[in-house]
PDB file of C-alpha atoms in Angstrom:
ATOM      1  CA  UNK O   1       0.004  -0.023   0.007  1.00  0.00           C
ATOM      2  CA  UNK O   2       1.338   3.431  -0.894  1.00  0.00           C
ATOM      3  CA  UNK O   3       2.187   5.786   1.947  1.00  0.00           C
ATOM      4  CA  UNK O   4       0.047   8.575   0.503  1.00  0.00           C
ATOM      5  CA  UNK O   5      -2.741   8.043  -2.045  1.00  0.00           C
ATOM      6  CA  UNK O   6      -4.667  10.701  -3.971  1.00  0.00           C
ATOM      7  CA  UNK O   7      -7.361  10.669  -6.604  1.00  0.00           C
ATOM      8  CA  UNK O   8      -5.415  11.864  -9.674  1.00  0.00           C
ATOM      9  CA  UNK O   9      -8.478  13.656 -11.102  1.00  0.00           C
ATOM     10  CA  UNK O  10      -8.576  15.697 -13.217  1.00  0.00           C
ATOM     11  CA  UNK O  11     -11.163  17.913 -11.596  1.00  0.00           C
ATOM     12  CA  UNK O  12     -12.404  20.286 -14.229  1.00  0.00           C
ATOM     13  CA  UNK O  13     -14.400  23.147 -12.720  1.00  0.00           C
ATOM     14  CA  UNK O  14     -15.681  26.506 -13.921  1.00  0.00           C
ATOM     15  CA  UNK O  15     -14.392  29.731 -12.465  1.00  0.00           C
ATOM     16  CA  UNK O  16     -16.045  30.591  -9.203  1.00  0.00           C
ATOM     17  CA  UNK O  17     -16.884  26.975  -8.343  1.00  0.00           C
ATOM     18  CA  UNK O  18     -15.860  25.127  -5.197  1.00  0.00           C
ATOM     19  CA  UNK O  19     -13.716  22.008  -5.546  1.00  0.00           C
ATOM     20  CA  UNK O  20     -12.651  19.567  -2.858  1.00  0.00           C
ATOM     21  CA  UNK O  21     -10.605  16.474  -2.796  1.00  0.00           C
ATOM     22  CA  UNK O  22      -8.972  14.153  -0.266  1.00  0.00           C
ATOM     23  CA  UNK O  23      -5.888  12.108   0.285  1.00  0.00           C
ATOM     24  CA  UNK O  24      -5.314   9.119   2.518  1.00  0.00           C
ATOM     25  CA  UNK O  25      -2.167   8.173   4.357  1.00  0.00           C
ATOM     26  CA  UNK O  26      -1.218   4.713   5.585  1.00  0.00           C
ATOM     27  CA  UNK O  27       0.939   5.362   8.643  1.00  0.00           C
ATOM     28  CA  UNK O  28      -1.131   6.260  11.691  1.00  0.00           C
ATOM     29  CA  UNK O  29       1.984   7.669  13.363  1.00  0.00           C
ATOM     30  CA  UNK O  30       2.219  10.450  10.784  1.00  0.00           C
ATOM     31  CA  UNK O  31       2.356  13.810  12.581  1.00  0.00           C
ATOM     32  CA  UNK O  32       2.814  16.542  10.006  1.00  0.00           C
ATOM     33  CA  UNK O  33       0.621  17.163   7.013  1.00  0.00           C
ATOM     34  CA  UNK O  34       0.906  19.594   4.139  1.00  0.00           C
ATOM     35  CA  UNK O  35      -0.577  20.537   0.831  1.00  0.00           C
ATOM     36  CA  UNK O  36       1.887  21.530  -1.870  1.00  0.00           C
ATOM     37  CA  UNK O  37       1.122  22.889  -5.281  1.00  0.00           C
ATOM     38  CA  UNK O  38       3.044  21.880  -8.439  1.00  0.00           C
ATOM     39  CA  UNK O  39       2.592  23.689 -11.719  1.00  0.00           C
ATOM     40  CA  UNK O  40       3.451  21.829 -14.963  1.00  0.00           C
ATOM     41  CA  UNK O  41       5.996  19.548 -13.276  1.00  0.00           C
ATOM     42  CA  UNK O  42       7.886  22.572 -11.872  1.00  0.00           C
ATOM     43  CA  UNK O  43       9.122  22.617  -8.313  1.00  0.00           C
ATOM     44  CA  UNK O  44       6.588  21.895  -5.546  1.00  0.00           C
ATOM     45  CA  UNK O  45       5.663  24.921  -3.476  1.00  0.00           C
ATOM     46  CA  UNK O  46       4.116  24.790  -0.010  1.00  0.00           C
ATOM     47  CA  UNK O  47       0.500  25.865  -0.116  1.00  0.00           C
ATOM     48  CA  UNK O  48      -0.381  25.238   3.519  1.00  0.00           C
ATOM     49  CA  UNK O  49       0.276  23.120   6.533  1.00  0.00           C
ATOM     50  CA  UNK O  50      -2.634  21.122   7.876  1.00  0.00           C
ATOM     51  CA  UNK O  51      -3.413  21.351  11.597  1.00  0.00           C
ATOM     52  CA  UNK O  52      -5.485  19.048  13.704  1.00  0.00           C
ATOM     53  CA  UNK O  53      -8.191  21.598  14.189  1.00  0.00           C
ATOM     54  CA  UNK O  54      -8.345  22.393  10.516  1.00  0.00           C
ATOM     55  CA  UNK O  55      -7.198  25.642   9.061  1.00  0.00           C
ATOM     56  CA  UNK O  56      -8.076  28.178   6.439  1.00  0.00           C
ATOM     57  CA  UNK O  57      -5.957  30.453   4.298  1.00  0.00           C
ATOM     58  CA  UNK O  58      -8.011  32.749   2.143  1.00  0.00           C
ATOM     59  CA  UNK O  59     -10.025  30.622  -0.268  1.00  0.00           C
ATOM     60  CA  UNK O  60      -8.279  27.435   0.796  1.00  0.00           C
ATOM     61  CA  UNK O  61      -9.448  25.250   3.712  1.00  0.00           C
ATOM     62  CA  UNK O  62      -7.606  22.095   4.917  1.00  0.00           C
ATOM     63  CA  UNK O  63      -8.991  19.472   7.198  1.00  0.00           C
ATOM     64  CA  UNK O  64      -7.357  16.489   8.962  1.00  0.00           C
ATOM     65  CA  UNK O  65      -9.262  13.386  10.001  1.00  0.00           C
ATOM     66  CA  UNK O  66      -6.905  11.255  12.089  1.00  0.00           C
ATOM     67  CA  UNK O  67      -9.405   8.540  12.813  1.00  0.00           C
ATOM     68  CA  UNK O  68      -9.915   7.831   9.106  1.00  0.00           C
ATOM     69  CA  UNK O  69      -6.393   8.923   8.155  1.00  0.00           C
ATOM     70  CA  UNK O  70      -7.325  11.408   5.478  1.00  0.00           C
ATOM     71  CA  UNK O  71      -6.634  15.005   4.735  1.00  0.00           C
ATOM     72  CA  UNK O  72      -8.834  17.261   2.581  1.00  0.00           C
ATOM     73  CA  UNK O  73      -8.399  20.462   0.658  1.00  0.00           C
ATOM     74  CA  UNK O  74     -11.228  22.728  -0.373  1.00  0.00           C
ATOM     75  CA  UNK O  75     -10.917  25.612  -2.802  1.00  0.00           C
ATOM     76  CA  UNK O  76     -13.650  28.186  -2.855  1.00  0.00           C
ATOM     77  CA  UNK O  77     -14.359  30.672  -5.598  1.00  0.00           C
ATOM     78  CA  UNK O  78     -11.878  28.979  -7.973  1.00  0.00           C
ATOM     79  CA  UNK O  79      -9.644  31.115 -10.116  1.00  0.00           C
ATOM     80  CA  UNK O  80      -7.985  30.249 -13.410  1.00  0.00           C
ATOM     81  CA  UNK O  81      -4.656  30.563 -11.528  1.00  0.00           C
ATOM     82  CA  UNK O  82      -5.664  27.755  -9.259  1.00  0.00           C
ATOM     83  CA  UNK O  83      -5.169  25.271 -12.126  1.00  0.00           C
ATOM     84  CA  UNK O  84      -2.378  23.067 -10.883  1.00  0.00           C
ATOM     85  CA  UNK O  85      -1.556  19.684  -9.374  1.00  0.00           C
ATOM     86  CA  UNK O  86      -2.030  19.572  -5.630  1.00  0.00           C
ATOM     87  CA  UNK O  87       0.283  17.270  -3.705  1.00  0.00           C
ATOM     88  CA  UNK O  88      -0.598  15.770  -0.377  1.00  0.00           C
ATOM     89  CA  UNK O  89       2.491  15.399   1.835  1.00  0.00           C
ATOM     90  CA  UNK O  90       3.023  13.742   5.169  1.00  0.00           C
ATOM     91  CA  UNK O  91       5.929  12.907   7.415  1.00  0.00           C
ATOM     92  CA  UNK O  92       6.743  10.921  10.522  1.00  0.00           C
ATOM     93  CA  UNK O  93       8.042  12.378  13.752  1.00  0.00           C
ATOM     94  CA  UNK O  94      10.918   9.891  13.665  1.00  0.00           C
ATOM     95  CA  UNK O  95      12.118  11.169  10.306  1.00  0.00           C
ATOM     96  CA  UNK O  96      10.582  14.610  10.150  1.00  0.00           C
ATOM     97  CA  UNK O  97      12.791  15.543   7.209  1.00  0.00           C
ATOM     98  CA  UNK O  98      11.535  12.719   4.987  1.00  0.00           C
ATOM     99  CA  UNK O  99       8.533  14.012   3.187  1.00  0.00           C
ATOM    100  CA  UNK O 100       6.195  11.444   1.628  1.00  0.00           C
ATOM    101  CA  UNK O 101       4.425  12.797  -1.402  1.00  0.00           C
ATOM    102  CA  UNK O 102       1.211  11.640  -3.035  1.00  0.00           C
ATOM    103  CA  UNK O 103       1.154  11.537  -6.829  1.00  0.00           C
ATOM    104  CA  UNK O 104      -1.090  14.615  -6.931  1.00  0.00           C
ATOM    105  CA  UNK O 105      -4.607  15.669  -7.819  1.00  0.00           C
ATOM    106  CA  UNK O 106      -4.922  17.766 -10.944  1.00  0.00           C
ATOM    107  CA  UNK O 107      -7.342  20.664 -10.963  1.00  0.00           C
ATOM    108  CA  UNK O 108      -8.219  22.642 -14.097  1.00  0.00           C
ATOM    109  CA  UNK O 109     -10.294  25.770 -13.730  1.00  0.00           C
ATOM    110  CA  UNK O 110     -11.951  26.910 -16.934  1.00  0.00           C
ATOM    111  CA  UNK O 111     -13.308  30.308 -17.858  1.00  0.00           C
TER     112      UNK O 111
ATOM    113  CA  UNK R   1      17.784  36.134  -1.428  1.00  0.00           C
ATOM    114  CA  UNK R   2      18.227  33.631  -4.264  1.00  0.00           C
ATOM    115  CA  UNK R   3      16.282  30.440  -3.969  1.00  0.00           C
ATOM    116  CA  UNK R   4      17.558  26.958  -4.357  1.00  0.00           C
ATOM    117  CA  UNK R   5      19.448  26.642  -7.561  1.00  0.00           C
ATOM    118  CA  UNK R   6      19.851  23.514  -9.624  1.00  0.00           C
ATOM    119  CA  UNK R   7      21.819  22.887 -12.802  1.00  0.00           C
ATOM    120  CA  UNK R   8      21.578  21.842 -15.406  1.00  0.00           C
ATOM    121  CA  UNK R   9      17.824  22.272 -15.847  1.00  0.00           C
ATOM    122  CA  UNK R  10      17.793  19.656 -18.604  1.00  0.00           C
ATOM    123  CA  UNK R  11      20.302  16.884 -19.109  1.00  0.00           C
ATOM    124  CA  UNK R  12      20.378  14.307 -21.878  1.00  0.00           C
ATOM    125  CA  UNK R  13      22.653  11.302 -21.492  1.00  0.00           C
ATOM    126  CA  UNK R  14      23.081   8.092 -23.478  1.00  0.00           C
ATOM    127  CA  UNK R  15      22.832   4.766 -21.703  1.00  0.00           C
ATOM    128  CA  UNK R  16      26.061   3.992 -19.898  1.00  0.00           C
ATOM    129  CA  UNK R  17      27.142   7.592 -19.440  1.00  0.00           C
ATOM    130  CA  UNK R  18      27.407   9.454 -16.145  1.00  0.00           C
ATOM    131  CA  UNK R  19      25.022  12.186 -14.988  1.00  0.00           C
ATOM    132  CA  UNK R  20      26.027  14.889 -12.489  1.00  0.00           C
ATOM    133  CA  UNK R  21      23.323  17.040 -11.024  1.00  0.00           C
ATOM    134  CA  UNK R  22      24.165  20.098  -8.929  1.00  0.00           C
ATOM    135  CA  UNK R  23      22.231  21.836  -6.169  1.00  0.00           C
ATOM    136  CA  UNK R  24      23.087  25.078  -4.393  1.00  0.00           C
ATOM    137  CA  UNK R  25      20.919  25.565  -1.320  1.00  0.00           C
ATOM    138  CA  UNK R  26      19.428  28.837  -0.279  1.00  0.00           C
ATOM    139  CA  UNK R  27      21.744  31.200   1.499  1.00  0.00           C
ATOM    140  CA  UNK R  28      21.979  30.260   5.128  1.00  0.00           C
ATOM    141  CA  UNK R  29      20.691  26.732   4.577  1.00  0.00           C
ATOM    142  CA  UNK R  30      22.965  23.825   5.430  1.00  0.00           C
ATOM    143  CA  UNK R  31      20.567  20.893   4.979  1.00  0.00           C
ATOM    144  CA  UNK R  32      19.974  19.477   1.508  1.00  0.00           C
ATOM    145  CA  UNK R  33      17.526  16.840   0.358  1.00  0.00           C
ATOM    146  CA  UNK R  34      17.268  15.107  -3.005  1.00  0.00           C
ATOM    147  CA  UNK R  35      13.985  13.759  -4.409  1.00  0.00           C
ATOM    148  CA  UNK R  36      13.180  11.902  -7.601  1.00  0.00           C
ATOM    149  CA  UNK R  37       9.901  12.233  -9.507  1.00  0.00           C
ATOM    150  CA  UNK R  38       9.129   9.561 -12.076  1.00  0.00           C
ATOM    151  CA  UNK R  39       6.436  10.260 -14.674  1.00  0.00           C
ATOM    152  CA  UNK R  40       2.931  10.099 -13.181  1.00  0.00           C
ATOM    153  CA  UNK R  41       4.336   9.486  -9.689  1.00  0.00           C
ATOM    154  CA  UNK R  42       4.900  11.455  -6.571  1.00  0.00           C
ATOM    155  CA  UNK R  43       8.263  12.740  -5.399  1.00  0.00           C
ATOM    156  CA  UNK R  44      10.316  10.064  -3.668  1.00  0.00           C
ATOM    157  CA  UNK R  45      12.886  10.878  -0.999  1.00  0.00           C
ATOM    158  CA  UNK R  46      16.426   9.867  -1.971  1.00  0.00           C
ATOM    159  CA  UNK R  47      18.959  11.317   0.427  1.00  0.00           C
ATOM    160  CA  UNK R  48      19.453  13.922   3.208  1.00  0.00           C
ATOM    161  CA  UNK R  49      22.818  15.608   3.611  1.00  0.00           C
ATOM    162  CA  UNK R  50      24.392  18.202   5.774  1.00  0.00           C
ATOM    163  CA  UNK R  51      27.767  19.723   5.030  1.00  0.00           C
ATOM    164  CA  UNK R  52      30.258  16.888   4.540  1.00  0.00           C
ATOM    165  CA  UNK R  53      27.840  14.371   6.027  1.00  0.00           C
ATOM    166  CA  UNK R  54      25.270  11.957   4.605  1.00  0.00           C
ATOM    167  CA  UNK R  55      22.509  11.787   7.280  1.00  0.00           C
ATOM    168  CA  UNK R  56      20.068   9.483   5.607  1.00  0.00           C
ATOM    169  CA  UNK R  57      20.454   7.727   2.193  1.00  0.00           C
ATOM    170  CA  UNK R  58      17.751   5.180   2.642  1.00  0.00           C
ATOM    171  CA  UNK R  59      15.972   6.218  -0.555  1.00  0.00           C
ATOM    172  CA  UNK R  60      19.001   5.967  -2.768  1.00  0.00           C
ATOM    173  CA  UNK R  61      19.304   2.946  -5.075  1.00  0.00           C
ATOM    174  CA  UNK R  62      22.096   0.691  -3.792  1.00  0.00           C
ATOM    175  CA  UNK R  63      24.145   0.873  -6.953  1.00  0.00           C
ATOM    176  CA  UNK R  64      25.238   3.561  -9.355  1.00  0.00           C
ATOM    177  CA  UNK R  65      23.820   6.463  -7.276  1.00  0.00           C
ATOM    178  CA  UNK R  66      25.873   8.603  -4.900  1.00  0.00           C
ATOM    179  CA  UNK R  67      25.534  12.041  -3.319  1.00  0.00           C
ATOM    180  CA  UNK R  68      27.813  14.495  -1.561  1.00  0.00           C
ATOM    181  CA  UNK R  69      27.655  17.948  -0.042  1.00  0.00           C
ATOM    182  CA  UNK R  70      31.208  19.197   0.375  1.00  0.00           C
ATOM    183  CA  UNK R  71      32.384  21.923   2.682  1.00  0.00           C
ATOM    184  CA  UNK R  72      32.656  24.265  -0.312  1.00  0.00           C
ATOM    185  CA  UNK R  73      30.467  24.220  -3.356  1.00  0.00           C
ATOM    186  CA  UNK R  74      27.124  22.672  -4.297  1.00  0.00           C
ATOM    187  CA  UNK R  75      25.662  19.351  -3.461  1.00  0.00           C
ATOM    188  CA  UNK R  76      26.168  16.781  -6.211  1.00  0.00           C
ATOM    189  CA  UNK R  77      23.940  13.847  -7.119  1.00  0.00           C
ATOM    190  CA  UNK R  78      25.914  11.458  -9.291  1.00  0.00           C
ATOM    191  CA  UNK R  79      24.431   8.644 -11.365  1.00  0.00           C
ATOM    192  CA  UNK R  80      26.889   6.323 -13.041  1.00  0.00           C
ATOM    193  CA  UNK R  81      26.137   4.166 -16.053  1.00  0.00           C
ATOM    194  CA  UNK R  82      22.663   5.638 -16.542  1.00  0.00           C
ATOM    195  CA  UNK R  83      19.824   3.477 -17.803  1.00  0.00           C
ATOM    196  CA  UNK R  84      16.506   4.467 -19.324  1.00  0.00           C
ATOM    197  CA  UNK R  85      14.725   3.971 -16.035  1.00  0.00           C
ATOM    198  CA  UNK R  86      16.771   6.801 -14.511  1.00  0.00           C
ATOM    199  CA  UNK R  87      14.905   9.283 -16.710  1.00  0.00           C
ATOM    200  CA  UNK R  88      13.055  11.487 -14.242  1.00  0.00           C
ATOM    201  CA  UNK R  89      12.916  14.912 -12.636  1.00  0.00           C
ATOM    202  CA  UNK R  90      15.372  15.238  -9.782  1.00  0.00           C
ATOM    203  CA  UNK R  91      14.469  17.933  -7.256  1.00  0.00           C
ATOM    204  CA  UNK R  92      16.747  19.297  -4.547  1.00  0.00           C
ATOM    205  CA  UNK R  93      15.391  21.024  -1.458  1.00  0.00           C
ATOM    206  CA  UNK R  94      17.100  22.869   1.395  1.00  0.00           C
ATOM    207  CA  UNK R  95      16.280  23.971   4.953  1.00  0.00           C
ATOM    208  CA  UNK R  96      18.008  25.994   7.604  1.00  0.00           C
ATOM    209  CA  UNK R  97      20.273  24.420  10.205  1.00  0.00           C
ATOM    210  CA  UNK R  98      17.733  24.796  12.984  1.00  0.00           C
ATOM    211  CA  UNK R  99      14.247  25.890  13.677  1.00  0.00           C
ATOM    212  CA  UNK R 100      12.012  25.964  10.641  1.00  0.00           C
ATOM    213  CA  UNK R 101      12.247  22.602   8.884  1.00  0.00           C
ATOM    214  CA  UNK R 102      10.242  23.669   5.860  1.00  0.00           C
ATOM    215  CA  UNK R 103      11.925  22.473   2.710  1.00  0.00           C
ATOM    216  CA  UNK R 104      12.335  24.921  -0.176  1.00  0.00           C
ATOM    217  CA  UNK R 105      12.577  23.203  -3.523  1.00  0.00           C
ATOM    218  CA  UNK R 106      14.720  24.068  -6.506  1.00  0.00           C
ATOM    219  CA  UNK R 107      13.416  24.022 -10.098  1.00  0.00           C
ATOM    220  CA  UNK R 108      14.638  20.497 -10.709  1.00  0.00           C
ATOM    221  CA  UNK R 109      16.835  18.779 -13.305  1.00  0.00           C
ATOM    222  CA  UNK R 110      15.047  16.789 -15.958  1.00  0.00           C
ATOM    223  CA  UNK R 111      17.242  13.857 -16.903  1.00  0.00           C
ATOM    224  CA  UNK R 112      16.512  12.062 -20.133  1.00  0.00           C
ATOM    225  CA  UNK R 113      18.409   8.883 -20.921  1.00  0.00           C
ATOM    226  CA  UNK R 114      18.368   7.876 -24.571  1.00  0.00           C
TER     227      UNK R 114
END
């Protein structure tokens, strides 16, 4: 079983729509969770960390469900510039430098 | 403050040749990480280095791959006798010596083995 699994999509949504997707992780000891964004196979860039209580950054909301071992990302009021691949990332406290990446969920926002 | 720099950005090698990928961390960063991204897959951790030390190379293939981060100069990921399966994007990331462990990624080197 992969450490981090994501629905590859693509999610094709119109501008202004809300889009949400999840990722699941296999190791219950995982402690840190992140969403990264990757454009056209360029370098990944940190979008936001995911906290236990859930957190929001502008139009982006991240949730963590430890019991079911999944993380979600919701994007409200989608913009064309949100088109990208969103990478779910987790790591373990024993090796907090070793990031485990999902293969990514592709989102395409159309005009 | 320049970000993480990698060169070359694109590298083409014939089977059996050697590939050398370079990474200069952000200014003030002394921790370097290498990741590999195969087509349609997520980034996979390869190795974690500090200056003159390999801390964790558990993600490195046992043969043909090596990495170093000398006291002076960039970190080098070296692949000897490349094969077609080595074709991938290789990303380097860096983080400061202490405190914030967020990893900042470079633009990557796309290696194509023909």
